[in-house]
Amino acid sequence: MMEQNWSKKEKAIAKRAFENAYEKECKDLIEKIQKRASEAKGPPDIWRLRDFLTKRIKEIENKYDYRYSMLILVFARLMQEGWITVDEIEGLSEDKISKICHLAEK
Amino acid sequence: MMEQNWSKKEKAIAKRAFENAYEKECKDLIEKIQKRASEAKGPPDIWRLRDFLTKRIKEIENKYDYRYSMLILVFARLMQEGWITVDEIEGLSEDKISKICHLAEK
């Protein structure tokens, strides 16, 4: 289902949307780290912050998979989580947008 | 060389010095994390902070070994790094203090 052709124009749109989402999510993570760090009082908070950071980085590394065979699923997840909007993928084929939105609603 | 007897009084002194050093080092680490977090600008800083935190936690976990057979070495290292002073181990036998100070100077 996910093997689709991506035109040059679509690739450019996808790349921008993907990179914007990545930047946004990392910015959000930095803010969360800053908050947790500023609230840290004692040793257990250091271990908790390490665990939080390790877990979130693993999630991000797994999630941001820029293979064209994966992009529909990746965008659906990013949309579901609020990191991209439908406006940002405007210009992709109707079929792709429809699949992304459909999967994001699940 | 490190197999020594620890009197009840010495154990109490050692425990307090050990715990104080641990608290001090963790407090220092929290301040370093807060500084790094507050200066973080983009994604690479998140990965760097994770690496820093993972490395420092490993060091702390390895260093703070409260086996009596290890304490002389542990205290020597803590003294070398500035986490305990000779005042804090006052009350240990002269032999122990001398070994700790000697090793700390190396």
Tab-separated table of C-alpha atoms in Angstrom:
chain	number	residue	atom	x	y	z
A	1	MET	CA	0.000	0.000	0.000
A	2	MET	CA	2.769	2.392	0.890
A	3	GLU	CA	4.837	1.990	-2.258
A	4	GLN	CA	4.061	5.208	-4.067
A	5	ASN	CA	5.792	7.444	-6.504
A	6	TRP	CA	6.852	10.822	-5.255
A	7	SER	CA	7.247	13.574	-7.807
A	8	LYS	CA	10.047	16.088	-7.481
A	9	LYS	CA	7.562	18.685	-6.238
A	10	GLU	CA	6.121	16.245	-3.702
A	11	LYS	CA	9.561	15.348	-2.457
A	12	ALA	CA	10.312	19.003	-1.801
A	13	ILE	CA	7.026	19.454	0.093
A	14	ALA	CA	7.602	16.269	2.072
A	15	LYS	CA	11.117	17.260	2.974
A	16	ARG	CA	10.051	20.655	4.247
A	17	ALA	CA	7.135	19.248	6.270
A	18	PHE	CA	9.341	16.520	7.697
A	19	GLU	CA	12.096	18.935	8.709
A	20	ASN	CA	9.656	21.433	10.201
A	21	ALA	CA	8.055	18.721	12.313
A	22	TYR	CA	11.460	17.526	13.487
A	23	GLU	CA	12.519	21.035	14.445
A	24	LYS	CA	9.221	21.656	16.225
A	25	GLU	CA	9.342	18.408	18.173
A	26	CYS	CA	12.983	18.938	19.166
A	27	LYS	CA	12.216	22.499	20.265
A	28	ASP	CA	9.372	21.183	22.369
A	29	LEU	CA	11.676	18.557	23.870
A	30	ILE	CA	14.285	21.199	24.710
A	31	GLU	CA	11.631	23.174	26.570
A	32	LYS	CA	10.580	20.075	28.499
A	33	ILE	CA	14.201	19.316	29.408
A	34	GLN	CA	14.747	22.894	30.538
A	35	LYS	CA	11.668	22.709	32.741
A	36	ARG	CA	12.670	19.375	34.279
A	37	ALA	CA	16.259	20.530	34.773
A	38	SER	CA	15.201	23.762	36.421
A	39	GLU	CA	12.919	21.849	38.787
A	40	ALA	CA	15.531	19.204	39.670
A	41	LYS	CA	16.264	19.137	43.373
A	42	GLY	CA	18.258	16.004	44.151
A	43	PRO	CA	19.958	12.881	42.799
A	44	PRO	CA	16.782	10.970	41.802
A	45	ASP	CA	15.845	13.824	39.467
A	46	ILE	CA	19.118	13.331	37.570
A	47	TRP	CA	18.337	9.655	36.943
A	48	ARG	CA	14.764	10.486	35.984
A	49	LEU	CA	15.949	13.123	33.520
A	50	ARG	CA	18.421	10.670	31.979
A	51	ASP	CA	15.654	8.059	31.569
A	52	PHE	CA	13.259	10.619	30.098
A	53	LEU	CA	15.858	11.913	27.668
A	54	THR	CA	16.976	8.439	26.577
A	55	LYS	CA	13.380	7.359	25.971
A	56	ARG	CA	12.398	10.490	24.029
A	57	ILE	CA	15.520	10.373	21.850
A	58	LYS	CA	14.839	6.721	20.976
A	59	GLU	CA	11.271	7.628	20.033
A	60	ILE	CA	12.432	10.483	17.837
A	61	GLU	CA	15.097	8.374	16.164
A	62	ASN	CA	12.564	5.661	15.379
A	63	LYS	CA	9.852	8.027	14.285
A	64	TYR	CA	11.683	10.269	11.836
A	65	ASP	CA	12.270	7.722	9.090
A	66	TYR	CA	12.629	9.488	5.758
A	67	ARG	CA	12.241	6.536	3.433
A	68	TYR	CA	9.612	7.228	0.774
A	69	SER	CA	8.095	3.821	1.492
A	70	MET	CA	7.516	4.961	5.078
A	71	LEU	CA	6.562	8.603	4.648
A	72	ILE	CA	2.779	8.140	4.528
A	73	LEU	CA	2.886	6.361	7.881
A	74	VAL	CA	5.378	8.836	9.297
A	75	PHE	CA	3.268	11.818	8.290
A	76	ALA	CA	0.121	10.171	9.639
A	77	ARG	CA	1.775	9.769	13.008
A	78	LEU	CA	3.169	13.294	12.963
A	79	MET	CA	-0.255	14.640	12.129
A	80	GLN	CA	-1.865	12.578	14.863
A	81	GLU	CA	0.610	13.982	17.360
A	82	GLY	CA	0.160	17.530	16.122
A	83	TRP	CA	3.614	18.049	14.608
A	84	ILE	CA	2.297	18.669	11.098
A	85	THR	CA	-0.947	20.103	9.789
A	86	VAL	CA	-2.733	19.264	6.582
A	87	ASP	CA	-1.698	22.692	5.252
A	88	GLU	CA	1.928	21.691	5.413
A	89	ILE	CA	1.442	18.716	3.106
A	90	GLU	CA	-0.650	20.628	0.602
A	91	GLY	CA	0.669	19.863	-2.855
A	92	LEU	CA	1.019	16.120	-2.305
A	93	SER	CA	-1.307	14.001	-4.437
A	94	GLU	CA	-4.898	13.752	-3.219
A	95	ASP	CA	-4.412	10.066	-2.745
A	96	LYS	CA	-1.444	10.583	-0.405
A	97	ILE	CA	-3.168	13.308	1.587
A	98	SER	CA	-6.257	11.192	1.936
A	99	LYS	CA	-4.255	8.209	3.189
A	100	ILE	CA	-2.298	10.334	5.646
A	101	CYS	CA	-5.448	11.968	7.044
A	102	HIS	CA	-7.278	8.665	7.204
A	103	LEU	CA	-4.450	6.957	9.112
A	104	ALA	CA	-4.035	9.970	11.375
A	105	GLU	CA	-7.640	9.719	12.471
A	106	LYS	CA	-7.307	6.129	13.633
B	1	MET	CA	46.374	-3.515	51.383
B	2	MET	CA	42.812	-2.291	51.479
B	3	GLU	CA	41.394	-4.904	53.827
B	4	GLN	CA	41.046	-2.911	57.016
B	5	ASN	CA	38.855	-2.984	60.052
B	6	TRP	CA	36.432	-0.151	60.457
B	7	SER	CA	35.272	0.670	63.979
B	8	LYS	CA	31.715	1.705	64.610
B	9	LYS	CA	32.826	5.324	64.980
B	10	GLU	CA	34.821	5.172	61.759
B	11	LYS	CA	31.888	3.686	59.901
B	12	ALA	CA	29.715	6.598	61.001
B	13	ILE	CA	32.325	9.146	59.871
B	14	ALA	CA	32.838	7.339	56.578
B	15	LYS	CA	29.132	7.160	55.904
B	16	ARG	CA	28.650	10.861	56.509
B	17	ALA	CA	31.647	11.862	54.370
B	18	PHE	CA	30.532	9.513	51.607
B	19	GLU	CA	26.976	10.819	51.595
B	20	ASN	CA	28.067	14.451	51.726
B	21	ALA	CA	30.361	13.938	48.747
B	22	TYR	CA	27.593	12.206	46.824
B	23	GLU	CA	25.142	15.016	47.539
B	24	LYS	CA	27.726	17.646	46.605
B	25	GLU	CA	28.668	15.953	43.359
B	26	CYS	CA	25.027	15.417	42.370
B	27	LYS	CA	24.226	19.038	43.191
B	28	ASP	CA	27.117	20.123	41.000
B	29	LEU	CA	25.873	17.859	38.211
B	30	ILE	CA	22.365	19.316	38.472
B	31	GLU	CA	23.823	22.801	38.051
B	32	LYS	CA	25.789	21.677	35.002
B	33	ILE	CA	22.687	20.097	33.478
B	34	GLN	CA	20.667	23.243	34.133
B	35	LYS	CA	23.328	25.353	32.435
B	36	ARG	CA	23.561	23.039	29.411
B	37	ALA	CA	19.773	22.779	29.146
B	38	SER	CA	19.306	26.524	29.335
B	39	GLU	CA	21.902	27.030	26.598
B	40	ALA	CA	20.449	24.333	24.324
B	41	LYS	CA	19.422	25.749	20.965
B	42	GLY	CA	18.766	22.874	18.594
B	43	PRO	CA	18.562	19.108	18.106
B	44	PRO	CA	22.313	18.380	18.418
B	45	ASP	CA	22.285	19.877	21.909
B	46	ILE	CA	19.684	17.305	23.004
B	47	TRP	CA	21.899	14.426	21.889
B	48	ARG	CA	24.932	16.023	23.495
B	49	LEU	CA	23.076	16.466	26.774
B	50	ARG	CA	21.930	12.833	26.699
B	51	ASP	CA	25.526	11.676	26.098
B	52	PHE	CA	26.867	13.928	28.849
B	53	LEU	CA	24.240	12.784	31.324
B	54	THR	CA	24.695	9.095	30.515
B	55	LYS	CA	28.469	9.364	30.913
B	56	ARG	CA	28.340	11.295	34.179
B	57	ILE	CA	25.765	8.941	35.714
B	58	LYS	CA	27.907	5.927	34.812
B	59	GLU	CA	30.909	7.581	36.424
B	60	ILE	CA	28.969	8.345	39.588
B	61	GLU	CA	27.530	4.835	39.777
B	62	ASN	CA	30.987	3.317	39.424
B	63	LYS	CA	32.658	5.729	41.774
B	64	TYR	CA	30.379	5.627	44.791
B	65	ASP	CA	31.124	2.097	45.931
B	66	TYR	CA	30.479	1.757	49.645
B	67	ARG	CA	32.249	-1.524	50.302
B	68	TYR	CA	34.665	-1.211	53.203
B	69	SER	CA	37.293	-2.957	51.117
B	70	MET	CA	36.994	-0.125	48.578
B	71	LEU	CA	36.486	2.914	50.789
B	72	ILE	CA	40.127	3.971	51.029
B	73	LEU	CA	40.373	4.121	47.252
B	74	VAL	CA	36.970	5.762	46.945
B	75	PHE	CA	37.859	8.458	49.460
B	76	ALA	CA	41.230	9.044	47.803
B	77	ARG	CA	39.512	9.667	44.514
B	78	LEU	CA	36.854	11.880	46.081
B	79	MET	CA	39.568	13.899	47.783
B	80	GLN	CA	41.540	14.195	44.570
B	81	GLU	CA	38.457	15.510	42.811
B	82	GLY	CA	37.623	17.901	45.623
B	83	TRP	CA	34.430	16.242	46.860
B	84	ILE	CA	35.775	15.579	50.354
B	85	THR	CA	38.327	17.370	52.485
B	86	VAL	CA	40.637	15.902	55.075
B	87	ASP	CA	38.490	17.560	57.759
B	88	GLU	CA	35.548	15.414	56.778
B	89	ILE	CA	37.404	12.180	57.428
B	90	GLU	CA	38.852	13.332	60.741
B	91	GLY	CA	38.321	10.574	63.268
B	92	LEU	CA	39.378	7.748	60.981
B	93	SER	CA	42.568	5.967	62.066
B	94	GLU	CA	45.805	7.763	61.230
B	95	ASP	CA	46.740	4.882	59.019
B	96	LYS	CA	43.598	5.222	56.943
B	97	ILE	CA	43.890	8.991	56.657
B	98	SER	CA	47.495	8.713	55.644
B	99	LYS	CA	46.686	6.156	52.941
B	100	ILE	CA	43.817	8.240	51.612
B	101	CYS	CA	45.912	11.420	51.466
B	102	HIS	CA	48.852	9.603	49.946
B	103	LEU	CA	46.721	8.055	47.201
B	104	ALA	CA	44.931	11.339	46.595
B	105	GLU	CA	48.208	13.082	45.878
B	106	LYS	CA	49.150	10.679	43.095
